[in-house]
CSV table of C-alpha atoms in Angstrom, one decimal:
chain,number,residue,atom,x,y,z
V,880,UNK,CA,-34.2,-13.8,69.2
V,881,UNK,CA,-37.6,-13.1,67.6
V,882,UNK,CA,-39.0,-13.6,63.9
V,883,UNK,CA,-42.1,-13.9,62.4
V,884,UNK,CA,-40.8,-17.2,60.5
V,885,UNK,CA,-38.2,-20.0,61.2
V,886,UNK,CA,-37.5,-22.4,59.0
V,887,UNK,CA,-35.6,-25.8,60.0
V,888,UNK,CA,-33.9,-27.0,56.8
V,889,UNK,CA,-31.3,-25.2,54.0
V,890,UNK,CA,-32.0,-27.5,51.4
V,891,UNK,CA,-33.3,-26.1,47.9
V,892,UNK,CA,-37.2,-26.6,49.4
V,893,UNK,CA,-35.6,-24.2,52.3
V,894,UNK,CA,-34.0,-21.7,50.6
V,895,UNK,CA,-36.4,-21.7,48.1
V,896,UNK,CA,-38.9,-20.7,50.7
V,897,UNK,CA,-36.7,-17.9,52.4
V,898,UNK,CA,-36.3,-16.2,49.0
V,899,UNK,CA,-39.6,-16.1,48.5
V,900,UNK,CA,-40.3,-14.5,51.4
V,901,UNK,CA,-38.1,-11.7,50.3
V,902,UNK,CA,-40.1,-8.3,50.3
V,903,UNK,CA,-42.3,-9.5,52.4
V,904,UNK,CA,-41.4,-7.7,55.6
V,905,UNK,CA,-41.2,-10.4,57.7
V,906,UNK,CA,-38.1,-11.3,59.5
V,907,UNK,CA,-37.1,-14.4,58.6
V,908,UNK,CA,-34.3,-17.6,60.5
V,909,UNK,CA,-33.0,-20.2,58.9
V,910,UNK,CA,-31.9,-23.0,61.0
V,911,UNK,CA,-29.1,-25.3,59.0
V,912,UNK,CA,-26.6,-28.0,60.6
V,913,UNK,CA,-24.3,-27.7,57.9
V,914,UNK,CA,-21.6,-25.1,58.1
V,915,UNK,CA,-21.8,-22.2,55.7
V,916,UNK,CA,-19.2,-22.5,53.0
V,917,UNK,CA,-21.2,-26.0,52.7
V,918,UNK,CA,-24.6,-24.4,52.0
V,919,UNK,CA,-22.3,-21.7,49.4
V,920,UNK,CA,-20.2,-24.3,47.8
V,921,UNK,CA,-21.8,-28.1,47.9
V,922,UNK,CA,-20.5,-30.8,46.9
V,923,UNK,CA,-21.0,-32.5,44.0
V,924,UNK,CA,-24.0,-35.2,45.0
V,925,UNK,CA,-24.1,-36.7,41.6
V,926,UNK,CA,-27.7,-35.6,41.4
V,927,UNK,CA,-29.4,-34.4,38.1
V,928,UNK,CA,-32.4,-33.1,39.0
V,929,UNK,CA,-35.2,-33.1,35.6
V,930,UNK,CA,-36.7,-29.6,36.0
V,931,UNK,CA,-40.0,-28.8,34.9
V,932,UNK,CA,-41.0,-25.8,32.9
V,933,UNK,CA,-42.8,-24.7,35.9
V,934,UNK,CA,-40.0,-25.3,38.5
V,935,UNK,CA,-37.8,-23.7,35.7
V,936,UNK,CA,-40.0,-20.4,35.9
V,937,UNK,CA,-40.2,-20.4,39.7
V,938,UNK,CA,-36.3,-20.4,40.0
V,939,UNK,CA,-36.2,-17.6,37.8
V,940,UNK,CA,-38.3,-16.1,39.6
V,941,UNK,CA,-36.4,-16.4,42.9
V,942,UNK,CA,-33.6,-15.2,41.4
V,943,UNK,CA,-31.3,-18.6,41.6
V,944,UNK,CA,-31.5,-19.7,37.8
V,945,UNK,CA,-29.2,-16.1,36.7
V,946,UNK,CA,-26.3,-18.0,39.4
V,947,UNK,CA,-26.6,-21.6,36.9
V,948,UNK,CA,-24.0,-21.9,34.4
V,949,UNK,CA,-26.0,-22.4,31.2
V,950,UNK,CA,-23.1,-25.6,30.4
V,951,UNK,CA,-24.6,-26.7,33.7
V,952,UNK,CA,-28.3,-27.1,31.9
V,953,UNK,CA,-28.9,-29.6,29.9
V,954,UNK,CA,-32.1,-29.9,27.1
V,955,UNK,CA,-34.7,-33.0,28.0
V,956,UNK,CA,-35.9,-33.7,25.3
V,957,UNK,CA,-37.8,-36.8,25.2
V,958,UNK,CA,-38.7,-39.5,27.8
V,959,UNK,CA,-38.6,-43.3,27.3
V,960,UNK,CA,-40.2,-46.4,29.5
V,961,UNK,CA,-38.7,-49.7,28.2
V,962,UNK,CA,-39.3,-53.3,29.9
V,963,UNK,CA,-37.2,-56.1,29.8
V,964,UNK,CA,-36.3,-57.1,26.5
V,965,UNK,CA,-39.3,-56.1,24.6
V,966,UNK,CA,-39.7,-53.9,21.7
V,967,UNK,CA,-42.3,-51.8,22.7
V,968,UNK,CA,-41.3,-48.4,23.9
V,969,UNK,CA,-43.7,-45.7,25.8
V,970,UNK,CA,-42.2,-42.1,24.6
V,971,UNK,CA,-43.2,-39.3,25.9
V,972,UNK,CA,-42.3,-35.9,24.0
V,973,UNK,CA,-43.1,-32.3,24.1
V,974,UNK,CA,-44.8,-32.4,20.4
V,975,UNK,CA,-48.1,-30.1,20.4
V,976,UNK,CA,-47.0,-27.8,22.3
V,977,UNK,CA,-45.0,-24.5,21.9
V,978,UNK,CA,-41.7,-26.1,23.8
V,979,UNK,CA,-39.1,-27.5,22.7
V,980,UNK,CA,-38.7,-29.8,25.5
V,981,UNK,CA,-40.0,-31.3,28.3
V,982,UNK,CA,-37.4,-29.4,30.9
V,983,UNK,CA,-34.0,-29.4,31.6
V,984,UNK,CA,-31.1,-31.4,33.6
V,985,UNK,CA,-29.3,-29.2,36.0
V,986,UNK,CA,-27.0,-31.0,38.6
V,987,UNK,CA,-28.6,-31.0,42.1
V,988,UNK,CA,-25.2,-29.1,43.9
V,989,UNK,CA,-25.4,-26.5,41.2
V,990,UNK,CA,-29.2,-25.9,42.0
V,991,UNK,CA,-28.6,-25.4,45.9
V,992,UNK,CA,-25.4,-23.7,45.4
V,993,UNK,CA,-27.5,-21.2,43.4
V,994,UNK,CA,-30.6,-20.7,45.5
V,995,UNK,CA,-28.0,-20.1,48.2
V,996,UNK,CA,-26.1,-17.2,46.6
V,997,UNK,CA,-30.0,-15.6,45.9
V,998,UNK,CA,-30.5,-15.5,49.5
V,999,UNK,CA,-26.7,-14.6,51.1
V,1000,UNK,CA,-27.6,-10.7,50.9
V,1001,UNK,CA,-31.3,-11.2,51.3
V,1002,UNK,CA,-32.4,-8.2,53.8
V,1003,UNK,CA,-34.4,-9.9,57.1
V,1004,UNK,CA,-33.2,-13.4,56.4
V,1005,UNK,CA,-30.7,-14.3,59.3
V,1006,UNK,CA,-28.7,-17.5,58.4
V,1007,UNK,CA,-27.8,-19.8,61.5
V,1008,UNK,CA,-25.6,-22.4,59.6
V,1009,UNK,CA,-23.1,-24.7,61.5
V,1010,UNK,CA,-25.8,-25.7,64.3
V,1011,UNK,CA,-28.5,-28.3,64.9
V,1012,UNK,CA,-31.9,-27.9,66.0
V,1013,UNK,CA,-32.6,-29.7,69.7
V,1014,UNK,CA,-36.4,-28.7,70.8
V,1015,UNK,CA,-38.8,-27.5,68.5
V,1016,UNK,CA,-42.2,-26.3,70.7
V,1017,UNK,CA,-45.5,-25.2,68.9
V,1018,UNK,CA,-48.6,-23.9,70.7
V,1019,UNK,CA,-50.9,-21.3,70.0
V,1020,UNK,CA,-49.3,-18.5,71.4
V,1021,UNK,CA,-46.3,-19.2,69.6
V,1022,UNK,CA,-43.2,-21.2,68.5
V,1023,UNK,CA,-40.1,-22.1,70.4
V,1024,UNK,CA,-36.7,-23.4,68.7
V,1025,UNK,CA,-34.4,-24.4,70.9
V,1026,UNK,CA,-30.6,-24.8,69.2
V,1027,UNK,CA,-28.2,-27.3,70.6
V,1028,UNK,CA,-25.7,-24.6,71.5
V,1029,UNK,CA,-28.7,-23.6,74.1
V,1030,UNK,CA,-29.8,-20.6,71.6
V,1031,UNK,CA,-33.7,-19.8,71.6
V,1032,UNK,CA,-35.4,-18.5,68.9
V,1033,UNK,CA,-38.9,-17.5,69.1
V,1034,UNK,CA,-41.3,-16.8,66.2
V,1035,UNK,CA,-45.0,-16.9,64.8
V,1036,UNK,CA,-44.6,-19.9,62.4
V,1037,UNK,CA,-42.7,-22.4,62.0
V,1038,UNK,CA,-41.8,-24.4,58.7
V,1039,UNK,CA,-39.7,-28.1,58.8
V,1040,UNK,CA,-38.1,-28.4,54.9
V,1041,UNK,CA,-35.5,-31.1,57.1
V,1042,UNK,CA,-35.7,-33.8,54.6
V,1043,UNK,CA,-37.5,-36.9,54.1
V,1044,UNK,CA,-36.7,-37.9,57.9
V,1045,UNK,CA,-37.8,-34.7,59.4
V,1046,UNK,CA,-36.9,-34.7,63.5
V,1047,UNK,CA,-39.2,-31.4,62.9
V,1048,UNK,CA,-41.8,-33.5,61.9
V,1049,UNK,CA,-41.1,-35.9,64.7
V,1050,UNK,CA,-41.4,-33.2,67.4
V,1051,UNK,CA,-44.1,-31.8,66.5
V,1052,UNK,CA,-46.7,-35.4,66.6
V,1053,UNK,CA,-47.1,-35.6,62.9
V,1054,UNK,CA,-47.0,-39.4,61.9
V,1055,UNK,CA,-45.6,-40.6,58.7
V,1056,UNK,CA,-45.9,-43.6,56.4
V,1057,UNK,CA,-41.9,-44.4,55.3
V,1058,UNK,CA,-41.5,-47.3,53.1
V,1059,UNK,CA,-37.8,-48.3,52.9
V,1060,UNK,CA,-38.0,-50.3,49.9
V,1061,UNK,CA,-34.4,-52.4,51.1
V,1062,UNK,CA,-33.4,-51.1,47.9
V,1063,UNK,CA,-30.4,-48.3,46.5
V,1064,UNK,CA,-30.0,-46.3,43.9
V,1065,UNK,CA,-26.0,-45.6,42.4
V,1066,UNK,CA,-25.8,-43.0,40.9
V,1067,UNK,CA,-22.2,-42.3,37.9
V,1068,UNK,CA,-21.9,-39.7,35.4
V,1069,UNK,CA,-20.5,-41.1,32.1
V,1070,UNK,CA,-19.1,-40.7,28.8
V,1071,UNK,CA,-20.5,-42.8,26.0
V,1072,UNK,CA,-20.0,-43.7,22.2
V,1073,UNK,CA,-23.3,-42.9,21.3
V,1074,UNK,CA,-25.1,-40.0,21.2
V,1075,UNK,CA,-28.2,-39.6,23.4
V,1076,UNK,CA,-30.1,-37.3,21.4
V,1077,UNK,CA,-31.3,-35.5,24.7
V,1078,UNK,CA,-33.3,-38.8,25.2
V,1079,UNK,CA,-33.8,-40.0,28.7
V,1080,UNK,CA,-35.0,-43.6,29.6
V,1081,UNK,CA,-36.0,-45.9,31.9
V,1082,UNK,CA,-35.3,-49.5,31.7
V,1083,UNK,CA,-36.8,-51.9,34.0
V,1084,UNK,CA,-35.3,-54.9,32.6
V,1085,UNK,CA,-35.4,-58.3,35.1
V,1086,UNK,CA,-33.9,-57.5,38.4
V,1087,UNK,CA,-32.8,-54.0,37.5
V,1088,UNK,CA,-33.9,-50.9,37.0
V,1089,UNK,CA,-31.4,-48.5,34.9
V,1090,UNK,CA,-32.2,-45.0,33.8
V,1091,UNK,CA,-29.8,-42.7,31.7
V,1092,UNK,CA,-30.3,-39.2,31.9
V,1093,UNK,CA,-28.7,-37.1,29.1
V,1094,UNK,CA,-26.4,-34.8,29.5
V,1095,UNK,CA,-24.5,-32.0,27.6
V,1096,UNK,CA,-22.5,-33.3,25.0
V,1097,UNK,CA,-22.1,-37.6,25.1
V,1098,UNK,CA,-22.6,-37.7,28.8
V,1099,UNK,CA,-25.5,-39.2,30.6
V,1100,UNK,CA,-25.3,-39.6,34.2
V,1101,UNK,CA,-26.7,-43.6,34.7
V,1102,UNK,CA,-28.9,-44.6,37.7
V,1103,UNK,CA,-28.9,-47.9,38.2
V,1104,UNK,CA,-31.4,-49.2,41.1
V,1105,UNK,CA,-30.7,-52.7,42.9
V,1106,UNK,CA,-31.2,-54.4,46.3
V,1107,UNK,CA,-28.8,-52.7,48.7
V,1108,UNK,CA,-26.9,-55.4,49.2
V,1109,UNK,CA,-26.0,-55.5,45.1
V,1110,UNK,CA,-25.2,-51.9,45.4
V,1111,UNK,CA,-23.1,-52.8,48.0
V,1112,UNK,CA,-20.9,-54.9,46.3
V,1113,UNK,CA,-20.8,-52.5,43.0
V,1114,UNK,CA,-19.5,-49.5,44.9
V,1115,UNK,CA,-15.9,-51.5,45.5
V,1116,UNK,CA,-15.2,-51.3,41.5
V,1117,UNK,CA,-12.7,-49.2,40.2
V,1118,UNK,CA,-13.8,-46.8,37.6
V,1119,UNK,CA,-12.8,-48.8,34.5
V,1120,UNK,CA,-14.5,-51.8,36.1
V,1121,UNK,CA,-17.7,-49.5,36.7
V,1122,UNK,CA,-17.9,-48.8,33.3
V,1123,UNK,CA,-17.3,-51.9,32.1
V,1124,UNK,CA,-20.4,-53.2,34.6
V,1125,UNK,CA,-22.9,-50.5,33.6
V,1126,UNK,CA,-21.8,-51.1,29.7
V,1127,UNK,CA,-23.2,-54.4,29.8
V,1128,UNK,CA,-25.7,-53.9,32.0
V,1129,UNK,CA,-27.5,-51.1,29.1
V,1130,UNK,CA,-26.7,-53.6,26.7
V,1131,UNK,CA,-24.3,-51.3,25.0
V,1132,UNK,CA,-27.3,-49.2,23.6
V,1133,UNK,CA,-24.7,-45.8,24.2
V,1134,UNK,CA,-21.9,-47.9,23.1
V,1135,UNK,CA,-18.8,-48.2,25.8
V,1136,UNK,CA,-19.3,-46.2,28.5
V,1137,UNK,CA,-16.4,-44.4,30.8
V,1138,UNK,CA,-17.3,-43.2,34.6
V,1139,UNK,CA,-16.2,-39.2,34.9
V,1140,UNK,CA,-17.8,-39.3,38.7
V,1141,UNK,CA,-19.1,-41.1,41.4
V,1142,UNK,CA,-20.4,-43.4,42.6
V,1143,UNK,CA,-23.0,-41.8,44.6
V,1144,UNK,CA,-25.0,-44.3,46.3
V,1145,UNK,CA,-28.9,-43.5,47.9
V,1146,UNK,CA,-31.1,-45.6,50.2
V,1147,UNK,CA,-34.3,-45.6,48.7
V,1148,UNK,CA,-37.6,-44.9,51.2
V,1149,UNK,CA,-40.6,-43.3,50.6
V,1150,UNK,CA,-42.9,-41.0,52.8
V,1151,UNK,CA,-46.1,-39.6,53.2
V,1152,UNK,CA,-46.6,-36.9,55.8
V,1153,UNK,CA,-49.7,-37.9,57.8
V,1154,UNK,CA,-50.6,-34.4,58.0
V,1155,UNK,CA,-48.6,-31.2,56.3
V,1156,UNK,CA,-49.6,-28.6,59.2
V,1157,UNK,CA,-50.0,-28.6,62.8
V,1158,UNK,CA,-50.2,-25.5,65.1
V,1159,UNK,CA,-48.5,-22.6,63.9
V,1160,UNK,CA,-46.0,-25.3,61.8
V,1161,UNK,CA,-46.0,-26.0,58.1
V,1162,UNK,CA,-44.1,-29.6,55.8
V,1163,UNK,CA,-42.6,-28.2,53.1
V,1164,UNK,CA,-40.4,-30.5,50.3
V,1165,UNK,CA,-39.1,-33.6,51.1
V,1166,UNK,CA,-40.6,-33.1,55.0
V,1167,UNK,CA,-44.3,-33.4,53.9
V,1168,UNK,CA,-43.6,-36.1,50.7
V,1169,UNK,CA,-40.6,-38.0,49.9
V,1170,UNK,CA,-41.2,-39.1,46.4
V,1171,UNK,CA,-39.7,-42.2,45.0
V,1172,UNK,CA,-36.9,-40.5,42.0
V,1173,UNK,CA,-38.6,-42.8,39.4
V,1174,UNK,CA,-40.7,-40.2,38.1
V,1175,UNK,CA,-37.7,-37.2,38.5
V,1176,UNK,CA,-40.7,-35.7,40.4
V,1177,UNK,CA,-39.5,-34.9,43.9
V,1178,UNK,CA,-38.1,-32.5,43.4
V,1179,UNK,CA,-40.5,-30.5,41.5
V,1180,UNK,CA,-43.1,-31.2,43.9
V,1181,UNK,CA,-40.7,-29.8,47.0
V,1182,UNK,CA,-40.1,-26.3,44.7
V,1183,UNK,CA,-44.1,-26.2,44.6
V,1184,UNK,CA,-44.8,-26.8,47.7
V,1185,UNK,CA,-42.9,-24.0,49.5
V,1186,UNK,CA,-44.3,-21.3,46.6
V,1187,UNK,CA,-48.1,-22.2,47.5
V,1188,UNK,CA,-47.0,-21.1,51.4
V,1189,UNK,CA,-45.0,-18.5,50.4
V,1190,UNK,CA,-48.8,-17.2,48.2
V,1191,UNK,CA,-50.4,-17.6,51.4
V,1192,UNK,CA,-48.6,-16.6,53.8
V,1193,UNK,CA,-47.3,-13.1,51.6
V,1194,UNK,CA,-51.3,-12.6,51.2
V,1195,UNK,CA,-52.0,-12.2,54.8
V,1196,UNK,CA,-48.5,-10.4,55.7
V,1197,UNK,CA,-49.6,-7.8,52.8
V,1198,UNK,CA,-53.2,-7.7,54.8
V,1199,UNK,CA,-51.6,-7.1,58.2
V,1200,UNK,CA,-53.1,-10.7,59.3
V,1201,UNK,CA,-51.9,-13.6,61.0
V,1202,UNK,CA,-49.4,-15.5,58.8
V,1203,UNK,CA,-49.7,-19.0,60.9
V,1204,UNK,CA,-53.5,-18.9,60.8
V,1205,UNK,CA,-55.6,-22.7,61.7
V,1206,UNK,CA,-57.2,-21.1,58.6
V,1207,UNK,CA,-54.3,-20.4,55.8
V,1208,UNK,CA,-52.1,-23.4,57.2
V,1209,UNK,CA,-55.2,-25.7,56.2
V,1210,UNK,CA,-55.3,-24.0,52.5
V,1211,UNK,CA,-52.0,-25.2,52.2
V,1212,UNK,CA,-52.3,-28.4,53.4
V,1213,UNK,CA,-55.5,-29.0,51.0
V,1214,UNK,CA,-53.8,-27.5,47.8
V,1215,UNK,CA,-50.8,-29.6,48.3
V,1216,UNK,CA,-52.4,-32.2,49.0
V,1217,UNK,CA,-54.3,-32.2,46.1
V,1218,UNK,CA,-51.4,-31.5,44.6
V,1219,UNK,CA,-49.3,-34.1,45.6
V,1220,UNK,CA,-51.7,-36.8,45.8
V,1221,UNK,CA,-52.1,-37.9,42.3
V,1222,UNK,CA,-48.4,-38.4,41.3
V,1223,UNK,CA,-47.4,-39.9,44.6
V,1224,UNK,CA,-49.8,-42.8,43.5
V,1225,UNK,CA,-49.2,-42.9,40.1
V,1226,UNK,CA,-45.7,-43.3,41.4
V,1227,UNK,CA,-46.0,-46.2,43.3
V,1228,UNK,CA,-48.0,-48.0,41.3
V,1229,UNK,CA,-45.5,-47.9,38.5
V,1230,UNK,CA,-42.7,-48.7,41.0
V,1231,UNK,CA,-45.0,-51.6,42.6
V,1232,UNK,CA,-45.7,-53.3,38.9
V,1233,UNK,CA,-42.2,-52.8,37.1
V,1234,UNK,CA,-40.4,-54.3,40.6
V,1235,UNK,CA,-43.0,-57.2,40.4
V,1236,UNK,CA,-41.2,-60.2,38.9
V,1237,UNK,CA,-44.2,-62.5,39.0
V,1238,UNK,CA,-45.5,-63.3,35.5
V,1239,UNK,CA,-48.8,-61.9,35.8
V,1240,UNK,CA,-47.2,-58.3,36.9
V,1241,UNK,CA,-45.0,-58.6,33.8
V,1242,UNK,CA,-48.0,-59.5,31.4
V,1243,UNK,CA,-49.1,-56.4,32.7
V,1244,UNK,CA,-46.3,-54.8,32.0
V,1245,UNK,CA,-46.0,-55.4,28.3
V,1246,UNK,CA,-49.9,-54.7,28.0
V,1247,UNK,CA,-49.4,-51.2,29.4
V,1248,UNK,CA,-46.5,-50.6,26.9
V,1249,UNK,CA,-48.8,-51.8,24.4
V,1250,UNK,CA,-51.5,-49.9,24.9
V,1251,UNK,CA,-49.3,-47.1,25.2
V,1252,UNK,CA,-48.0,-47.0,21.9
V,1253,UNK,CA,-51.3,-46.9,20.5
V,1254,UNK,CA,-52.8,-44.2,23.0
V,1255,UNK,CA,-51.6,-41.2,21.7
V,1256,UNK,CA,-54.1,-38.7,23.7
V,1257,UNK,CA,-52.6,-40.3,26.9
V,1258,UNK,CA,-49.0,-39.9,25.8
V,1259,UNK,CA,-49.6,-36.3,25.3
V,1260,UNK,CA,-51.5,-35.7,28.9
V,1261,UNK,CA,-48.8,-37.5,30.1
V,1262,UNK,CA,-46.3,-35.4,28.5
V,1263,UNK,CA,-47.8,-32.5,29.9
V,1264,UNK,CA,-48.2,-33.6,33.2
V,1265,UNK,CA,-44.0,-34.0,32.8
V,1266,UNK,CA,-43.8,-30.9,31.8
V,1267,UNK,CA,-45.7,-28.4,33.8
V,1268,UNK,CA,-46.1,-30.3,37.1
């Protein structure tokens, strides 16, 4: 079975990438180890992912945001950073520019069901869903993937988008720095008192960290991040106990709140590809960077990632040249590098000093908050950063 491109991965980063692809002329596998009425119909994760205007024109783009349910999107309209019990907030808005807001909510199941239902028809994309990848085998001459069910595909390039924990990754010698953080994130979509005024924020209060994400209507969908142990224990609540729990934990600033789903419960680890290419193979999404979800970033980052390959690799298909070039593969690696770089570290440096319990990390704390306040130029680059990332 020969293509010109295999990708190992359906997640959104995947199918992302095989739709744009579409037109190209290439011939195009996708390699996914969940069945097919999985990748058509997800389940419900309980994942909001905070789209950026950018990510939001990209999917339009492909062709996946017609599929969304506009009841499915919800407006973001401002961003808050709150510490402890102090009274300084750092708000970030879209004000100066010609937008509204700062993106939009869309539920993570609803994104990938979408991207999925932009790709079912697509012609020269052949799905192989239902099977698991054994061998992958790069060298110059060409790539080898080798299915458990003893198929062999053979291709010019390869691309891994197989999550944070890529065994594409793995075979192919790329090291990776993974941080498990020995940490979880639960994750409940509730009903509130209150209304939310398409505000999201981020508490990091002493011992916990609790965001609220607003949905449509007096919804929010609360992420509440503990030792895993903690977690743990939380996930045996009933609902009504849940709600109860999380009530108190946001100090009733929505007023009572009522679970409608979950809990979904997440590991939390981060990663850092080593390198995003090797011969005739490409990282793409969570595979080359798994961001921490404090910064609703991830995601984003994945979506961009796999349109700066699809650029390249479109450019030298529409040329007649060699689409897994030593030469292209490192133009992507250097622009998404670049591109990653700076919010990966800002990331972990605001996850590194608002975990930090010690009382030096929380005078820093307040004096960032404070500063913030009165830094209204940074606010705004900050705000932009949010939105067009």
């Amino acid at each position: 079975m020969h293509h010109d491109v295999i990708i190992v991965g359906g997640g959104p980063a995947g199918l992302a990438f095989a739709r744009a692809l579409h037109g190209s002329g290439l011939q195009v596998a996708l390699v996914e180890r969940q069945p097919e009425p999985e990748l058509a119909t997800p389940r419900d994760d309980g994942r909001e992912i905070a789209l950026t205007h950018r990510s939001i024109a990209t999917l339009k783009a492909l062709g996946a945001w017609a599929h969304l349910d506009p009841a499915d999107i919800a407006p973001l309209r401002e961003a808050r950073v709150l510490n402890g019990g102090s009274p300084f907030a750092l708000s970030f808005d879209a004000q100066g520019s010609e937008d509204d807001r700062l993106g939009d909510l869309v539920p993570n199941h609803r994104i990938r069901a979408a991207l999925f239902q932009a790709v079912a028809d697509q012609p020269g994309l052949e799905i192989l869903a239902g099977v698991a990848v054994a061998t992958v085998l790069a060298e110059r001459t060409g790539v080898t993937v080798t299915l458990v069910d003893g198929r062999v595909l053979r291709a010019r390039l390869l691309v891994g988008a197989d999550s944070r924990f890529s065994s594409v990754r793995q075979q192919l010698g790329i090291g990776a720095h993974i941080n498990r953080l020995g940490r979880s994130m639960l994750l409940a979509r509730v009903a509130h008192e209150e209304d939310h005024h398409g505000i999201a924020t981020e508490w990091f209060d002493h011992g916990q960290t609790i965001a609220m994400l607003p949905l449509n209507g007096r919804r929010s969908s609360a992420v509440l991040t503990l030792p895993a142990a903690d977690i743990d224990d939380l996930v045996q609540l009933d609902r009504a106990a849940l709600g109860t729990d999380l009530t108190r934990r946001y100090h009733r600033r929505l007023g009572r709140m009522t679970v409608l789903a979950g809990p979904d419960v997440y590991p939390l680890a981060i990663t850092w590809s080593k390198h995003f290419v090797a011969t005739r193979s490409a990282l793409i999404g969570d595979a080359a960077v798994g961001m921490h979800p404090v910064t609703a970033h991830g995601f984003n980052l994945g979506l961009q990632s796999q349109a700066m390959l699809a650029r390249l690799i479109r450019a030298a298909a529409a040329r007649g040249g060699n689409i897994a070039s030593p030469l292209l593969l490192r133009r992507f690696e250097t622009a998404h590098r670049l591109a990653a770089l700076p919010i990966y570290a800002a990331t972990n440096a605001i996850v590194s000093l608002y975990s930090d319990e010690r009382p030096p990390a929380r005078l820093a704390r307040m004096a960032t908050l404070r500063a913030g306040t009165h830094l209204p130029l940074v606010r705004s680059a900050v705000s932009r950063l949010l939105m067009q990332h």
